[in-house]
Short mmCIF file of C-alpha atoms in Angstrom, two decimals:
data_model
loop_
_atom_site.label_atom_id
_atom_site.label_comp_id
_atom_site.label_asym_id
_atom_site.label_seq_id
_atom_site.Cartn_x
_atom_site.Cartn_y
_atom_site.Cartn_z
CA UNK A 15 0.00 0.00 0.00
CA UNK A 16 1.02 3.64 -0.44
CA UNK A 17 1.02 6.51 2.06
CA UNK A 18 1.26 10.11 0.91
CA UNK A 19 2.42 12.42 3.69
CA UNK A 20 4.79 15.20 4.70
CA UNK A 21 8.06 13.45 5.41
CA UNK A 22 9.15 15.66 8.31
CA UNK A 23 6.18 14.50 10.40
CA UNK A 24 4.78 11.20 9.20
CA UNK A 25 3.24 10.36 12.56
CA UNK A 26 2.74 6.78 11.36
CA UNK A 27 3.95 3.64 13.05
CA UNK A 28 4.35 0.61 10.86
CA UNK A 29 4.76 -2.67 12.68
CA UNK A 30 7.31 -4.00 10.17
CA UNK A 31 8.49 -0.75 8.59
CA UNK A 32 8.34 0.22 4.94
CA UNK A 33 10.34 -1.76 2.41
CA UNK A 34 10.57 1.28 0.10
CA UNK A 35 10.17 5.00 0.57
CA UNK A 36 10.24 7.23 -2.52
CA UNK A 37 10.60 10.97 -2.81
CA UNK A 38 10.00 12.12 -6.37
CA UNK A 39 11.26 15.61 -7.19
CA UNK A 40 10.66 16.93 -3.68
CA UNK A 41 13.45 15.97 -1.27
CA UNK A 42 15.60 19.07 -1.89
CA UNK A 43 12.68 21.26 -0.76
CA UNK A 44 12.53 19.70 2.71
CA UNK A 45 14.64 19.83 5.83
CA UNK A 46 17.09 17.04 4.94
CA UNK A 47 18.21 16.14 8.47
CA UNK A 48 14.68 15.97 9.92
CA UNK A 49 13.42 14.12 6.85
CA UNK A 50 16.19 11.51 6.91
CA UNK A 51 15.61 10.81 10.61
CA UNK A 52 11.92 10.20 9.96
CA UNK A 53 12.66 8.09 6.87
CA UNK A 54 15.13 5.98 8.85
CA UNK A 55 12.50 5.44 11.54
CA UNK A 56 9.93 4.32 8.96
CA UNK A 57 12.14 1.93 6.97
CA UNK A 58 12.22 -1.79 7.64
CA UNK A 59 15.68 -3.18 8.56
CA UNK A 60 16.41 -3.95 4.89
CA UNK A 61 14.32 -1.04 3.54
CA UNK A 62 15.38 1.29 0.76
CA UNK A 63 14.92 5.05 0.44
CA UNK A 64 15.09 6.45 -3.10
CA UNK A 65 14.98 10.14 -3.96
CA UNK A 66 15.77 12.13 -7.04
CA UNK A 67 16.95 15.66 -7.67
CA UNK A 68 17.52 17.69 -10.79
CA UNK A 69 21.25 18.05 -11.29
CA UNK A 70 21.04 21.83 -11.34
CA UNK A 71 20.59 21.53 -7.56
CA UNK A 72 23.83 19.70 -6.99
CA UNK A 73 26.22 20.62 -9.77
CA UNK A 74 29.80 20.95 -8.66
CA UNK A 75 30.36 24.06 -10.77
CA UNK A 76 28.50 27.06 -9.40
CA UNK A 77 27.55 29.97 -11.60
CA UNK A 78 27.11 28.26 -14.95
CA UNK A 79 25.27 30.56 -17.34
CA UNK A 80 22.50 28.23 -18.46
CA UNK A 81 19.16 29.69 -19.42
CA UNK A 82 16.28 27.92 -17.68
CA UNK A 83 12.84 29.21 -16.73
CA UNK A 84 13.85 29.29 -13.05
CA UNK A 85 17.12 31.07 -13.77
CA UNK A 86 15.30 33.76 -15.77
CA UNK A 87 12.72 34.08 -12.97
CA UNK A 88 15.54 34.61 -10.44
CA UNK A 89 17.20 37.17 -12.64
CA UNK A 90 13.96 39.08 -13.16
CA UNK A 91 13.22 38.98 -9.43
CA UNK A 92 16.69 39.89 -8.16
CA UNK A 93 17.69 42.41 -10.78
CA UNK A 94 14.41 44.16 -11.57
CA UNK A 95 14.33 42.76 -15.09
CA UNK A 96 18.02 43.44 -15.80
CA UNK A 97 19.28 39.95 -16.61
CA UNK A 98 22.76 40.98 -17.73
CA UNK A 99 25.58 39.32 -15.78
CA UNK A 100 23.24 37.68 -13.27
CA UNK A 101 24.24 34.16 -12.28
CA UNK A 102 21.92 31.44 -11.09
CA UNK A 103 22.70 29.88 -7.70
CA UNK A 104 22.97 26.15 -7.01
CA UNK A 105 21.78 25.49 -3.45
CA UNK A 106 23.47 22.12 -2.91
CA UNK A 107 26.57 20.46 -4.24
CA UNK A 108 26.74 16.71 -4.76
CA UNK A 109 29.27 16.48 -1.91
CA UNK A 110 26.78 18.27 0.39
CA UNK A 111 24.11 15.66 -0.34
CA UNK A 112 26.53 12.80 0.31
CA UNK A 113 27.60 14.44 3.58
CA UNK A 114 23.97 14.89 4.71
CA UNK A 115 23.34 11.20 4.03
CA UNK A 116 26.53 10.21 5.90
CA UNK A 117 25.44 12.22 8.97
CA UNK A 118 22.13 10.34 9.00
CA UNK A 119 21.73 6.69 9.89
CA UNK A 120 21.36 5.85 6.20
CA UNK A 121 24.07 4.73 3.81
CA UNK A 122 24.31 5.72 0.17
CA UNK A 123 24.17 2.50 -1.84
CA UNK A 124 24.00 3.80 -5.41
CA UNK A 125 23.67 6.91 -7.54
CA UNK A 126 22.06 6.76 -10.98
CA UNK A 127 21.70 9.60 -13.47
CA UNK A 128 19.37 10.08 -16.40
CA UNK A 129 18.39 12.77 -18.88
CA UNK A 130 14.88 13.81 -19.82
CA UNK A 131 13.99 15.92 -22.87
CA UNK A 132 10.86 18.05 -22.99
CA UNK A 133 9.67 21.27 -24.57
CA UNK A 134 9.55 24.63 -22.81
CA UNK A 135 5.75 24.47 -22.42
CA UNK A 136 6.10 21.26 -20.36
CA UNK A 137 8.56 23.07 -18.07
CA UNK A 138 6.24 26.07 -17.83
CA UNK A 139 3.29 23.89 -16.79
CA UNK A 140 5.43 22.01 -14.25
CA UNK A 141 6.55 25.27 -12.64
CA UNK A 142 2.93 26.43 -12.34
CA UNK A 143 2.46 23.82 -9.58
CA UNK A 144 2.55 26.03 -6.45
CA UNK A 145 5.20 24.05 -4.52
CA UNK A 146 7.62 24.02 -7.47
CA UNK A 147 8.43 27.73 -7.19
CA UNK A 148 7.64 28.36 -3.51
CA UNK A 149 11.00 27.17 -2.19
CA UNK A 150 12.82 29.18 -4.86
CA UNK A 151 10.95 32.41 -4.07
CA UNK A 152 9.73 32.19 -0.45
CA UNK A 153 9.31 35.96 -0.24
CA UNK A 154 6.80 36.05 -3.13
CA UNK A 155 3.19 34.96 -3.11
CA UNK A 156 1.86 32.59 -5.79
CA UNK A 157 0.54 35.37 -8.08
CA UNK A 158 3.89 37.18 -7.98
CA UNK A 159 5.74 33.94 -8.78
CA UNK A 160 3.40 33.25 -11.71
CA UNK A 161 3.95 36.78 -13.05
CA UNK A 162 7.70 36.10 -13.05
CA UNK A 163 7.14 32.71 -14.66
CA UNK A 164 5.02 34.27 -17.41
CA UNK A 165 7.69 36.90 -18.07
CA UNK A 166 10.41 34.26 -18.16
CA UNK A 167 8.34 32.04 -20.47
CA UNK A 168 7.82 34.93 -22.89
CA UNK A 169 11.60 35.25 -23.30
CA UNK A 170 11.96 31.72 -24.73
CA UNK A 171 11.71 30.42 -28.27
CA UNK A 172 8.74 28.05 -27.96
CA UNK A 173 10.39 25.49 -30.27
CA UNK A 174 13.26 24.96 -27.85
CA UNK A 175 13.67 21.50 -26.39
CA UNK A 176 14.88 21.42 -22.81
CA UNK A 177 17.19 18.73 -21.53
CA UNK A 178 16.79 18.03 -17.85
CA UNK A 179 19.39 15.92 -16.06
CA UNK A 180 18.34 14.09 -12.89
CA UNK A 181 20.07 11.95 -10.31
CA UNK A 182 18.56 9.14 -8.25
CA UNK A 183 20.08 8.57 -4.81
CA UNK A 184 19.47 5.08 -3.41
CA UNK A 185 19.95 4.63 0.33
CA UNK A 186 19.62 1.77 2.80
CA UNK A 187 19.78 1.51 6.56
CA UNK A 188 23.15 1.39 8.31
CA UNK A 189 22.46 -1.72 10.41
#
C-alpha cells in the first residue's frame, strides 16, 4: 500500500516498517536532516529510500550561465528585469548531499543519473504547480511567482527542447 504524507512529520507507526520510501522531485525542498531521521524510523531493517533531484541543484560548478525558466525568474526577481551578468545559484553540491546522508543513519548505496527531454511548455506547466516555485521564491506569493514565470516564459523560443538531467540517490539503513 502507499502513504502520501509530509516526510518531516509522518506520525505513522508501521509494525514491520516500509520496504521502500520514494521521494520524487521533492526531497531538496525539505529539511534534509529531519526528513532523513523520519525516513530511517519508517524503513524496515532492509528497507530502501530512493529520492531524485535535478542536477542543477547539486552541480559541482557554481555559476554556470544556463538559461532555464527558473534562472530567468531569479534574474527578473533579483535584478528588476536586468538579466545581464546575473548568475543562477545552485543550493546544494553533490558532496553536500553525500555528507547529509553520511550524517544520518542511512548509507548511500547507489547513484544513478538520467536525462529527460521536454519542450519549454512542459517546463512552464510544471513550474505552475505552487510548490515548485515556492522554495525558490519564499518571499513572493503565488501570483507574484506566476507573473515572473510568465515573463520568463515569454523570453523563450517556444520550439526549444529542454534537456533536464536528474540523479537518483538510493539509500539503505546502516544496520
